[in-house]
PDB file of C-alpha atoms in Angstrom:
ATOM      1  CA  MET A   1      97.622  91.315 116.225  1.00  0.00           C
ATOM      2  CA  SER A   2      96.921  94.899 117.241  1.00  0.00           C
ATOM      3  CA  GLN A   3      94.720  97.171 115.144  1.00  0.00           C
ATOM      4  CA  LYS A   4      97.757  99.238 114.211  1.00  0.00           C
ATOM      5  CA  GLN A   5      99.618  96.148 113.010  1.00  0.00           C
ATOM      6  CA  LEU A   6      96.586  95.002 111.032  1.00  0.00           C
ATOM      7  CA  ILE A   7      96.267  98.360 109.280  1.00  0.00           C
ATOM      8  CA  LYS A   8      99.964  98.290 108.419  1.00  0.00           C
ATOM      9  CA  LEU A   9      99.730  94.734 107.066  1.00  0.00           C
ATOM     10  CA  GLU A  10      96.645  95.547 105.009  1.00  0.00           C
ATOM     11  CA  SER A  11      98.348  98.625 103.556  1.00  0.00           C
ATOM     12  CA  ARG A  12     101.360  96.551 102.535  1.00  0.00           C
ATOM     13  CA  LEU A  13      99.240  93.873 100.871  1.00  0.00           C
ATOM     14  CA  LEU A  14      97.128  96.481  99.087  1.00  0.00           C
ATOM     15  CA  LYS A  15     100.239  98.278  97.851  1.00  0.00           C
ATOM     16  CA  GLU A  16     101.785  95.075  96.523  1.00  0.00           C
ATOM     17  CA  MET A  17      98.553  94.022  94.846  1.00  0.00           C
ATOM     18  CA  ARG A  18      97.916  97.465  93.363  1.00  0.00           C
ATOM     19  CA  GLU A  19     101.437  97.627  91.901  1.00  0.00           C
ATOM     20  CA  THR A  20     101.063  94.165  90.378  1.00  0.00           C
ATOM     21  CA  CYS A  21      97.691  95.101  88.890  1.00  0.00           C
ATOM     22  CA  GLN A  22      99.143  98.263  87.405  1.00  0.00           C
ATOM     23  CA  GLN A  23     102.246  96.558  86.031  1.00  0.00           C
ATOM     24  CA  PHE A  24     100.218  93.977  84.120  1.00  0.00           C
ATOM     25  CA  ASP A  25      97.099  96.080  83.381  1.00  0.00           C
ATOM     26  CA  MET A  26      95.045  93.528  85.283  1.00  0.00           C
ATOM     27  CA  ILE A  27      92.057  95.751  85.955  1.00  0.00           C
ATOM     28  CA  GLU A  28      90.716  98.037  83.254  1.00  0.00           C
ATOM     29  CA  ASN A  29      87.727 100.305  83.067  1.00  0.00           C
ATOM     30  CA  ASP A  30      84.385  98.468  82.750  1.00  0.00           C
ATOM     31  CA  ASP A  31      85.962  95.102  83.550  1.00  0.00           C
ATOM     32  CA  HIS A  32      83.807  92.384  85.074  1.00  0.00           C
ATOM     33  CA  ILE A  33      86.145  90.356  87.299  1.00  0.00           C
ATOM     34  CA  MET A  34      85.082  86.860  88.309  1.00  0.00           C
ATOM     35  CA  VAL A  35      86.883  86.245  91.609  1.00  0.00           C
ATOM     36  CA  CYS A  36      87.309  82.546  92.343  1.00  0.00           C
ATOM     37  CA  VAL A  37      86.697  81.936  96.050  1.00  0.00           C
ATOM     38  CA  SER A  38      87.810  78.453  97.050  1.00  0.00           C
ATOM     39  CA  GLY A  39      87.144  78.793 100.759  1.00  0.00           C
ATOM     40  CA  GLY A  40      90.836  79.243 101.562  1.00  0.00           C
ATOM     41  CA  LYS A  41      92.759  82.133 103.057  1.00  0.00           C
ATOM     42  CA  ASP A  42      94.263  83.279  99.748  1.00  0.00           C
ATOM     43  CA  SER A  43      91.076  83.741  97.742  1.00  0.00           C
ATOM     44  CA  ALA A  44      89.256  85.323 100.701  1.00  0.00           C
ATOM     45  CA  THR A  45      92.075  87.839 101.108  1.00  0.00           C
ATOM     46  CA  MET A  46      92.095  88.534  97.374  1.00  0.00           C
ATOM     47  CA  LEU A  47      88.343  89.181  97.287  1.00  0.00           C
ATOM     48  CA  HIS A  48      88.453  91.461 100.317  1.00  0.00           C
ATOM     49  CA  LEU A  49      91.361  93.505  98.944  1.00  0.00           C
ATOM     50  CA  LEU A  50      89.864  93.730  95.456  1.00  0.00           C
ATOM     51  CA  MET A  51      86.672  95.108  96.967  1.00  0.00           C
ATOM     52  CA  LYS A  52      88.739  97.737  98.762  1.00  0.00           C
ATOM     53  CA  MET A  53      90.460  98.616  95.496  1.00  0.00           C
ATOM     54  CA  GLN A  54      87.083  98.761  93.769  1.00  0.00           C
ATOM     55  CA  GLU A  55      85.833 101.254  96.339  1.00  0.00           C
ATOM     56  CA  ARG A  56      88.925 103.438  96.044  1.00  0.00           C
ATOM     57  CA  PHE A  57      89.147 103.357  92.251  1.00  0.00           C
ATOM     58  CA  SER A  58      85.460 103.836  91.441  1.00  0.00           C
ATOM     59  CA  ARG A  59      84.414 107.071  89.764  1.00  0.00           C
ATOM     60  CA  PRO A  60      81.343 108.872  88.327  1.00  0.00           C
ATOM     61  CA  ASP A  61      80.266 108.185  84.759  1.00  0.00           C
ATOM     62  CA  ASP A  62      82.006 111.350  83.648  1.00  0.00           C
ATOM     63  CA  ILE A  63      85.310 110.010  82.266  1.00  0.00           C
ATOM     64  CA  THR A  64      87.020 113.328  82.927  1.00  0.00           C
ATOM     65  CA  GLN A  65      86.945 112.510  86.644  1.00  0.00           C
ATOM     66  CA  GLY A  66      89.520 109.724  86.200  1.00  0.00           C
ATOM     67  CA  GLY A  67      89.564 106.427  88.101  1.00  0.00           C
ATOM     68  CA  THR A  68      88.509 102.925  87.137  1.00  0.00           C
ATOM     69  CA  ASN A  69      85.098 101.308  87.356  1.00  0.00           C
ATOM     70  CA  PHE A  70      84.933  97.542  87.476  1.00  0.00           C
ATOM     71  CA  ARG A  71      82.474  94.894  88.650  1.00  0.00           C
ATOM     72  CA  ILE A  72      83.184  91.908  90.875  1.00  0.00           C
ATOM     73  CA  THR A  73      81.355  88.600  91.016  1.00  0.00           C
ATOM     74  CA  ALA A  74      82.632  86.033  93.495  1.00  0.00           C
ATOM     75  CA  VAL A  75      82.239  82.390  92.471  1.00  0.00           C
ATOM     76  CA  HIS A  76      82.612  79.423  94.801  1.00  0.00           C
ATOM     77  CA  LEU A  77      82.692  75.877  93.456  1.00  0.00           C
ATOM     78  CA  ASN A  78      81.254  73.169  95.710  1.00  0.00           C
ATOM     79  CA  GLN A  79      83.128  70.057  94.542  1.00  0.00           C
ATOM     80  CA  VAL A  80      81.004  67.740  96.724  1.00  0.00           C
ATOM     81  CA  GLN A  81      83.818  66.631  98.993  1.00  0.00           C
ATOM     82  CA  PRO A  82      82.845  64.443 101.969  1.00  0.00           C
ATOM     83  CA  GLY A  83      81.861  66.544 104.969  1.00  0.00           C
ATOM     84  CA  TYR A  84      81.632  69.744 102.933  1.00  0.00           C
ATOM     85  CA  ASP A  85      79.828  72.577 104.684  1.00  0.00           C
ATOM     86  CA  GLY A  86      79.963  75.929 102.954  1.00  0.00           C
ATOM     87  CA  SER A  87      77.481  77.679 105.209  1.00  0.00           C
ATOM     88  CA  THR A  88      80.085  79.858 106.950  1.00  0.00           C
ATOM     89  CA  LEU A  89      81.485  80.958 103.599  1.00  0.00           C
ATOM     90  CA  VAL A  90      78.021  81.844 102.284  1.00  0.00           C
ATOM     91  CA  GLN A  91      77.282  83.831 105.448  1.00  0.00           C
ATOM     92  CA  TRP A  92      80.537  85.731 105.001  1.00  0.00           C
ATOM     93  CA  LEU A  93      79.817  86.450 101.327  1.00  0.00           C
ATOM     94  CA  ASP A  94      76.377  87.732 102.309  1.00  0.00           C
ATOM     95  CA  SER A  95      77.979  90.054 104.857  1.00  0.00           C
ATOM     96  CA  THR A  96      80.344  91.593 102.273  1.00  0.00           C
ATOM     97  CA  GLY A  97      77.536  92.644  99.926  1.00  0.00           C
ATOM     98  CA  VAL A  98      79.396  91.270  96.913  1.00  0.00           C
ATOM     99  CA  ASP A  99      77.532  89.600  94.047  1.00  0.00           C
ATOM    100  CA  TYR A 100      78.280  85.901  94.241  1.00  0.00           C
ATOM    101  CA  LYS A 101      77.389  82.468  92.932  1.00  0.00           C
ATOM    102  CA  VAL A 102      77.833  79.016  94.491  1.00  0.00           C
ATOM    103  CA  ILE A 103      78.076  76.273  91.879  1.00  0.00           C
ATOM    104  CA  LYS A 104      77.803  72.572  92.718  1.00  0.00           C
ATOM    105  CA  GLU A 105      79.790  70.099  90.594  1.00  0.00           C
ATOM    106  CA  ASP A 106      80.929  66.647  91.760  1.00  0.00           C
ATOM    107  CA  THR A 107      84.565  66.713  90.694  1.00  0.00           C
ATOM    108  CA  TYR A 108      85.640  64.895  93.873  1.00  0.00           C
ATOM    109  CA  SER A 109      84.304  61.523  92.728  1.00  0.00           C
ATOM    110  CA  ILE A 110      85.887  61.903  89.301  1.00  0.00           C
ATOM    111  CA  VAL A 111      89.292  62.768  90.751  1.00  0.00           C
ATOM    112  CA  LYS A 112      89.209  59.874  93.205  1.00  0.00           C
ATOM    113  CA  ASP A 113      88.148  57.459  90.455  1.00  0.00           C
ATOM    114  CA  LYS A 114      90.515  58.585  87.690  1.00  0.00           C
ATOM    115  CA  THR A 115      93.732  59.258  89.635  1.00  0.00           C
ATOM    116  CA  PRO A 116      96.072  56.208  89.608  1.00  0.00           C
ATOM    117  CA  GLU A 117      97.293  54.803  92.909  1.00  0.00           C
ATOM    118  CA  GLY A 118     100.279  56.742  94.224  1.00  0.00           C
ATOM    119  CA  LYS A 119      99.654  59.792  92.006  1.00  0.00           C
ATOM    120  CA  THR A 120      98.598  63.189  93.304  1.00  0.00           C
ATOM    121  CA  TYR A 121      95.087  64.528  92.832  1.00  0.00           C
ATOM    122  CA  CYS A 122      96.139  68.125  92.193  1.00  0.00           C
ATOM    123  CA  SER A 123      96.618  68.067  88.421  1.00  0.00           C
ATOM    124  CA  LEU A 124      93.283  66.474  87.463  1.00  0.00           C
ATOM    125  CA  CYS A 125      91.384  68.368  90.160  1.00  0.00           C
ATOM    126  CA  SER A 126      92.827  71.651  88.925  1.00  0.00           C
ATOM    127  CA  ARG A 127      91.983  70.926  85.270  1.00  0.00           C
ATOM    128  CA  LEU A 128      88.395  69.979  86.071  1.00  0.00           C
ATOM    129  CA  ARG A 129      87.901  72.970  88.331  1.00  0.00           C
ATOM    130  CA  ARG A 130      89.467  75.377  85.832  1.00  0.00           C
ATOM    131  CA  GLY A 131      87.268  74.102  82.999  1.00  0.00           C
ATOM    132  CA  ILE A 132      84.129  74.670  85.063  1.00  0.00           C
ATOM    133  CA  LEU A 133      85.264  78.148  86.064  1.00  0.00           C
ATOM    134  CA  TYR A 134      85.942  79.125  82.443  1.00  0.00           C
ATOM    135  CA  SER A 135      82.395  78.100  81.540  1.00  0.00           C
ATOM    136  CA  ILE A 136      80.906  80.068  84.437  1.00  0.00           C
ATOM    137  CA  ALA A 137      82.945  83.139  83.476  1.00  0.00           C
ATOM    138  CA  HIS A 138      81.447  83.113  79.989  1.00  0.00           C
ATOM    139  CA  ASP A 139      77.953  82.487  81.370  1.00  0.00           C
ATOM    140  CA  ILE A 140      78.125  85.630  83.516  1.00  0.00           C
ATOM    141  CA  ASN A 141      79.928  87.664  80.816  1.00  0.00           C
ATOM    142  CA  ALA A 142      83.052  88.167  82.899  1.00  0.00           C
ATOM    143  CA  THR A 143      86.027  89.761  81.156  1.00  0.00           C
ATOM    144  CA  LYS A 144      88.661  88.274  83.464  1.00  0.00           C
ATOM    145  CA  ILE A 145      89.063  85.477  86.001  1.00  0.00           C
ATOM    146  CA  ALA A 146      90.992  86.288  89.197  1.00  0.00           C
ATOM    147  CA  LEU A 147      92.859  83.473  90.952  1.00  0.00           C
ATOM    148  CA  GLY A 148      94.378  83.640  94.424  1.00  0.00           C
ATOM    149  CA  HIS A 149      97.892  82.329  93.720  1.00  0.00           C
ATOM    150  CA  HIS A 150     100.597  84.210  95.612  1.00  0.00           C
ATOM    151  CA  ALA A 151     104.378  84.629  95.655  1.00  0.00           C
ATOM    152  CA  ASP A 152     105.045  81.331  97.438  1.00  0.00           C
ATOM    153  CA  ASP A 153     102.966  79.472  94.835  1.00  0.00           C
ATOM    154  CA  ALA A 154     105.064  81.023  92.069  1.00  0.00           C
ATOM    155  CA  ILE A 155     108.343  80.153  93.805  1.00  0.00           C
ATOM    156  CA  GLU A 156     107.290  76.572  94.468  1.00  0.00           C
ATOM    157  CA  THR A 157     106.130  76.172  90.857  1.00  0.00           C
ATOM    158  CA  LEU A 158     109.461  77.523  89.607  1.00  0.00           C
ATOM    159  CA  LEU A 159     111.355  74.964  91.696  1.00  0.00           C
ATOM    160  CA  LEU A 160     108.978  72.128  90.799  1.00  0.00           C
ATOM    161  CA  ASN A 161     109.433  72.725  87.082  1.00  0.00           C
ATOM    162  CA  ALA A 162     113.199  73.065  87.367  1.00  0.00           C
ATOM    163  CA  VAL A 163     113.667  69.962  89.529  1.00  0.00           C
ATOM    164  CA  HIS A 164     111.085  67.617  88.002  1.00  0.00           C
ATOM    165  CA  SER A 165     110.635  68.868  84.426  1.00  0.00           C
ATOM    166  CA  GLY A 166     113.928  70.545  83.560  1.00  0.00           C
ATOM    167  CA  GLN A 167     112.123  73.750  82.583  1.00  0.00           C
ATOM    168  CA  LEU A 168     112.589  77.281  83.846  1.00  0.00           C
ATOM    169  CA  LYS A 169     108.995  78.469  84.187  1.00  0.00           C
ATOM    170  CA  SER A 170     106.604  79.521  86.903  1.00  0.00           C
ATOM    171  CA  MET A 171     103.165  81.160  87.043  1.00  0.00           C
ATOM    172  CA  PRO A 172     102.417  84.246  84.946  1.00  0.00           C
ATOM    173  CA  ALA A 173     100.749  87.119  86.763  1.00  0.00           C
ATOM    174  CA  ARG A 174      98.428  87.472  83.782  1.00  0.00           C
ATOM    175  CA  TYR A 175      97.779  85.328  80.741  1.00  0.00           C
ATOM    176  CA  TYR A 176      95.238  84.805  77.979  1.00  0.00           C
ATOM    177  CA  SER A 177      93.708  81.399  77.264  1.00  0.00           C
ATOM    178  CA  ASN A 178      93.215  81.069  73.523  1.00  0.00           C
ATOM    179  CA  ASP A 179      91.191  77.881  73.874  1.00  0.00           C
ATOM    180  CA  ARG A 180      88.807  79.457  76.372  1.00  0.00           C
ATOM    181  CA  ASP A 181      88.973  83.054  75.101  1.00  0.00           C
ATOM    182  CA  MET A 182      89.512  84.414  78.595  1.00  0.00           C
ATOM    183  CA  HIS A 183      92.043  86.558  80.449  1.00  0.00           C
ATOM    184  CA  VAL A 184      93.260  85.194  83.791  1.00  0.00           C
ATOM    185  CA  ILE A 185      94.877  87.379  86.454  1.00  0.00           C
ATOM    186  CA  ARG A 186      96.685  86.683  89.724  1.00  0.00           C
ATOM    187  CA  PRO A 187      96.601  89.939  91.740  1.00  0.00           C
ATOM    188  CA  LEU A 188      98.411  88.451  94.778  1.00  0.00           C
ATOM    189  CA  MET A 189     101.423  87.278  92.760  1.00  0.00           C
ATOM    190  CA  THR A 190     103.956  89.354  94.729  1.00  0.00           C
ATOM    191  CA  CYS A 191     102.323  88.920  98.157  1.00  0.00           C
ATOM    192  CA  LEU A 192     103.941  86.472 100.586  1.00  0.00           C
ATOM    193  CA  GLU A 193     101.906  83.588 101.990  1.00  0.00           C
ATOM    194  CA  ASN A 194     102.857  84.393 105.583  1.00  0.00           C
ATOM    195  CA  ASP A 195     101.444  87.906 105.218  1.00  0.00           C
ATOM    196  CA  ILE A 196      98.247  86.537 103.685  1.00  0.00           C
ATOM    197  CA  ARG A 197      97.925  83.924 106.430  1.00  0.00           C
ATOM    198  CA  ASP A 198      98.364  86.533 109.172  1.00  0.00           C
ATOM    199  CA  TYR A 199      95.883  88.871 107.502  1.00  0.00           C
ATOM    200  CA  ALA A 200      93.234  86.199 106.943  1.00  0.00           C
ATOM    201  CA  SER A 201      93.572  85.050 110.546  1.00  0.00           C
ATOM    202  CA  ALA A 202      93.267  88.578 111.917  1.00  0.00           C
ATOM    203  CA  MET A 203      90.244  89.262 109.708  1.00  0.00           C
ATOM    204  CA  GLU A 204      88.689  85.913 110.718  1.00  0.00           C
ATOM    205  CA  PHE A 205      87.841  84.890 107.170  1.00  0.00           C
ATOM    206  CA  PRO A 206      85.976  81.554 107.001  1.00  0.00           C
ATOM    207  CA  ILE A 207      88.303  78.717 105.944  1.00  0.00           C
ATOM    208  CA  LEU A 208      86.961  75.520 104.382  1.00  0.00           C
ATOM    209  CA  PRO A 209      89.249  72.451 104.506  1.00  0.00           C
ATOM    210  CA  CYS A 210      90.202  70.606 101.301  1.00  0.00           C
ATOM    211  CA  ASN A 211      90.004  66.862 101.905  1.00  0.00           C
ATOM    212  CA  LEU A 212      91.820  66.102  98.669  1.00  0.00           C
ATOM    213  CA  CYS A 213      94.887  68.289  99.185  1.00  0.00           C
ATOM    214  CA  GLY A 214      95.148  67.516 102.887  1.00  0.00           C
ATOM    215  CA  SER A 215      95.110  63.770 102.267  1.00  0.00           C
ATOM    216  CA  GLN A 216      98.447  63.797 100.402  1.00  0.00           C
ATOM    217  CA  PRO A 217     101.123  65.278 102.680  1.00  0.00           C
ATOM    218  CA  ASP A 218     103.967  63.809 100.593  1.00  0.00           C
ATOM    219  CA  ALA A 219     102.987  65.663  97.411  1.00  0.00           C
ATOM    220  CA  HIS A 220     105.866  67.327  95.558  1.00  0.00           C
ATOM    221  CA  ARG A 221     104.573  70.832  96.254  1.00  0.00           C
ATOM    222  CA  ALA A 222     104.646  70.185 100.001  1.00  0.00           C
ATOM    223  CA  LYS A 223     108.292  69.196  99.669  1.00  0.00           C
ATOM    224  CA  MET A 224     109.074  72.339  97.692  1.00  0.00           C
ATOM    225  CA  LYS A 225     107.435  74.358 100.445  1.00  0.00           C
ATOM    226  CA  MET A 226     109.889  72.782 102.884  1.00  0.00           C
ATOM    227  CA  LEU A 227     112.776  73.623 100.538  1.00  0.00           C
ATOM    228  CA  VAL A 228     111.706  77.274 100.368  1.00  0.00           C
ATOM    229  CA  GLY A 229     111.627  77.252 104.170  1.00  0.00           C
ATOM    230  CA  LEU A 230     115.245  76.087 104.188  1.00  0.00           C
ATOM    231  CA  LEU A 231     116.191  78.925 101.839  1.00  0.00           C
ATOM    232  CA  ASP A 232     114.692  81.343 104.359  1.00  0.00           C
ATOM    233  CA  GLY A 233     117.221  80.035 106.853  1.00  0.00           C
ATOM    234  CA  MET A 234     120.019  81.084 104.503  1.00  0.00           C
ATOM    235  CA  ASN A 235     118.546  84.513 103.788  1.00  0.00           C
ATOM    236  CA  PRO A 236     115.378  85.957 105.381  1.00  0.00           C
ATOM    237  CA  ASN A 237     114.761  87.832 102.116  1.00  0.00           C
ATOM    238  CA  ALA A 238     114.991  84.676  99.984  1.00  0.00           C
ATOM    239  CA  ARG A 239     111.323  84.624  98.985  1.00  0.00           C
ATOM    240  CA  LYS A 240     111.190  88.277  97.995  1.00  0.00           C
ATOM    241  CA  ASN A 241     114.478  87.944  96.133  1.00  0.00           C
ATOM    242  CA  MET A 242     113.201  84.955  94.163  1.00  0.00           C
ATOM    243  CA  ILE A 243     110.080  86.853  93.130  1.00  0.00           C
ATOM    244  CA  THR A 244     112.261  89.799  92.105  1.00  0.00           C
ATOM    245  CA  ALA A 245     114.497  87.423  90.128  1.00  0.00           C
ATOM    246  CA  MET A 246     111.526  86.266  88.059  1.00  0.00           C
ATOM    247  CA  SER A 247     111.163  89.811  86.746  1.00  0.00           C
ATOM    248  CA  ASP A 248     114.920  90.332  86.308  1.00  0.00           C
ATOM    249  CA  VAL A 249     115.912  87.638  83.814  1.00  0.00           C
ATOM    250  CA  ARG A 250     119.304  87.864  82.106  1.00  0.00           C
ATOM    251  CA  PRO A 251     119.175  85.782  78.884  1.00  0.00           C
ATOM    252  CA  SER A 252     122.884  86.379  78.287  1.00  0.00           C
ATOM    253  CA  HIS A 253     123.645  84.391  81.438  1.00  0.00           C
ATOM    254  CA  LEU A 254     121.393  81.424  80.695  1.00  0.00           C
ATOM    255  CA  LEU A 255     121.823  78.394  78.419  1.00  0.00           C
ATOM    256  CA  ASP A 256     118.751  78.767  76.216  1.00  0.00           C
ATOM    257  CA  VAL A 257     120.169  79.419  72.747  1.00  0.00           C
ATOM    258  CA  LYS A 258     116.785  80.233  71.205  1.00  0.00           C
ATOM    259  CA  LEU A 259     116.011  82.705  73.990  1.00  0.00           C
ATOM    260  CA  ARG A 260     119.313  84.455  73.372  1.00  0.00           C
ATOM    261  CA  GLU A 261     118.532  84.705  69.670  1.00  0.00           C
ATOM    262  CA  ALA A 262     115.023  86.016  70.360  1.00  0.00           C
ATOM    263  CA  CYS A 263     116.586  88.730  72.534  1.00  0.00           C
ATOM    264  CA  GLY A 264     118.919  89.949  69.804  1.00  0.00           C
ATOM    265  CA  LEU A 265     122.009  88.027  70.915  1.00  0.00           C
ATOM    266  CA  ASN A 266     124.128  85.454  69.176  1.00  0.00           C
ATOM    267  CA  GLY A 267     122.716  82.217  70.563  1.00  0.00           C
ATOM    268  CA  LYS A 268     126.149  80.672  71.071  1.00  0.00           C
ATOM    269  CA  THR A 269     128.435  83.541  72.050  1.00  0.00           C
ATOM    270  CA  GLY A 270     126.017  85.996  73.641  1.00  0.00           C
ATOM    271  CA  GLU A 271     127.225  88.808  71.393  1.00  0.00           C
ATOM    272  CA  ILE A 272     124.785  91.488  70.291  1.00  0.00           C
ATOM    273  CA  VAL A 273     123.490  90.981  66.770  1.00  0.00           C
ATOM    274  CA  ALA A 274     120.249  92.973  66.988  1.00  0.00           C
ATOM    275  CA  MET A 275     120.647  96.183  68.942  1.00  0.00           C
ATOM    276  CA  ASP A 276     116.933  97.093  68.952  1.00  0.00           C
ATOM    277  CA  ARG A 277     116.008  93.846  70.713  1.00  0.00           C
ATOM    278  CA  ALA A 278     119.100  93.614  72.917  1.00  0.00           C
ATOM    279  CA  ARG A 279     118.404  96.980  74.524  1.00  0.00           C
ATOM    280  CA  LEU A 280     115.043  95.682  75.769  1.00  0.00           C
ATOM    281  CA  ILE A 281     116.577  93.034  78.047  1.00  0.00           C
ATOM    282  CA  ARG A 282     118.156  93.310  81.470  1.00  0.00           C
ATOM    283  CA  GLY A 283     121.850  94.212  81.506  1.00  0.00           C
ATOM    284  CA  PHE A 284     121.784  95.986  78.139  1.00  0.00           C
ATOM    285  CA  GLU A 285     119.533  98.984  78.823  1.00  0.00           C
ATOM    286  CA  ASP A 286     122.406 101.490  78.961  1.00  0.00           C
ATOM    287  CA  ILE A 287     124.202 100.424  75.792  1.00  0.00           C
ATOM    288  CA  PRO A 288     125.017 103.545  73.733  1.00  0.00           C
ATOM    289  CA  GLU A 289     123.129 104.288  70.545  1.00  0.00           C
ATOM    290  CA  PRO A 290     124.397 102.306  67.547  1.00  0.00           C
ATOM    291  CA  SER A 291     125.976 105.426  66.043  1.00  0.00           C
ATOM    292  CA  ASP A 292     128.129 105.801  69.173  1.00  0.00           C
ATOM    293  CA  THR A 293     129.077 102.134  69.508  1.00  0.00           C
ATOM    294  CA  ALA A 294     131.968 100.748  67.499  1.00  0.00           C
ATOM    295  CA  GLY A 295     131.234  97.529  65.727  1.00  0.00           C
ATOM    296  CA  VAL A 296     127.495  97.399  66.476  1.00  0.00           C
ATOM    297  CA  GLU A 297     124.704  98.420  64.134  1.00  0.00           C
ATOM    298  CA  ASN A 298     120.991  97.831  63.814  1.00  0.00           C
ATOM    299  CA  GLU A 299     120.056  94.209  63.144  1.00  0.00           C
ATOM    300  CA  ASN A 300     119.093  95.084  59.563  1.00  0.00           C
ATOM    301  CA  ASN A 301     122.608  96.332  58.749  1.00  0.00           C
ATOM    302  CA  GLY A 302     124.424  93.128  59.690  1.00  0.00           C
ATOM    303  CA  ALA A 303     127.578  94.754  61.119  1.00  0.00           C
ATOM    304  CA  LEU A 304     130.064  92.885  63.309  1.00  0.00           C
ATOM    305  CA  PRO A 305     128.557  92.422  66.824  1.00  0.00           C
ATOM    306  CA  LEU A 306     130.053  93.667  70.041  1.00  0.00           C
ATOM    307  CA  SER A 307     130.576  91.179  72.879  1.00  0.00           C
ATOM    308  CA  PHE A 308     128.193  91.642  75.771  1.00  0.00           C
ATOM    309  CA  ILE A 309     131.147  91.143  78.130  1.00  0.00           C
ATOM    310  CA  GLU A 310     132.769  94.271  76.695  1.00  0.00           C
ATOM    311  CA  ASN A 311     129.633  96.223  77.499  1.00  0.00           C
ATOM    312  CA  LEU A 312     129.781  95.104  81.113  1.00  0.00           C
ATOM    313  CA  LEU A 313     133.383  96.267  81.617  1.00  0.00           C
TER     314      LEU A 313
END
């Protein structure tokens, strides 16, 4: 990759990440972000780009100058996998100048011992790792935890839940854990894996292999990755379109009765029964004010609803 191409790719990734951060208020003034660095391409890219954002958004103490000040602490968890060697990652972290911690916890043995034959390691490994990271975040007084999940992860999770669980859900770009009292953010949520892979390769970030994930090639997520690849053959913009679709949900065209009702629609017919709520959802933004719309009033007045189909004609 030429230097010009690298600069262009970095600019695109930074733009996508910055827009995601702004949309979900991921980074606020005086935040202390704990960036989880697994040793993979995604988390290394996230850390590098967040440090660039930190440099650009920093400001003097005088609040009138604008900008956003936030701290970063990178945390790497050594899960004591066979053959683990994190020396290259530590050298790279040293070279960046970022504050960092390397924590050693033997989750590998637990996962191998507790996972039934034929089951995947991912779920238990993820829960153990996440619990440790929550504890570290509180120990260092972090305000948010940053994870390196990207657009492809969200798409694959959406398909996994639909196919295997019968649920329409994916990964939120930001959420709050009540049990752990911690905000979790995913700044790369709209960035494509291929872009991240190309960027990490060009930047020569150190990559540590995962002996657990790599030992199960028939895991469901790997199959979903193949399915997404097939969708690319139908439309080269399939991945981007699926990410866009997750932020353009039309409750009136889905089968969830309770969701329809929560959005101000009649759960069975899709008719508007609560104008204030209905105008907040996609497809209903341009509905005229209640005073100008025959048959539709504010939800507190209980007037006869107007069919959403009529509003689309």
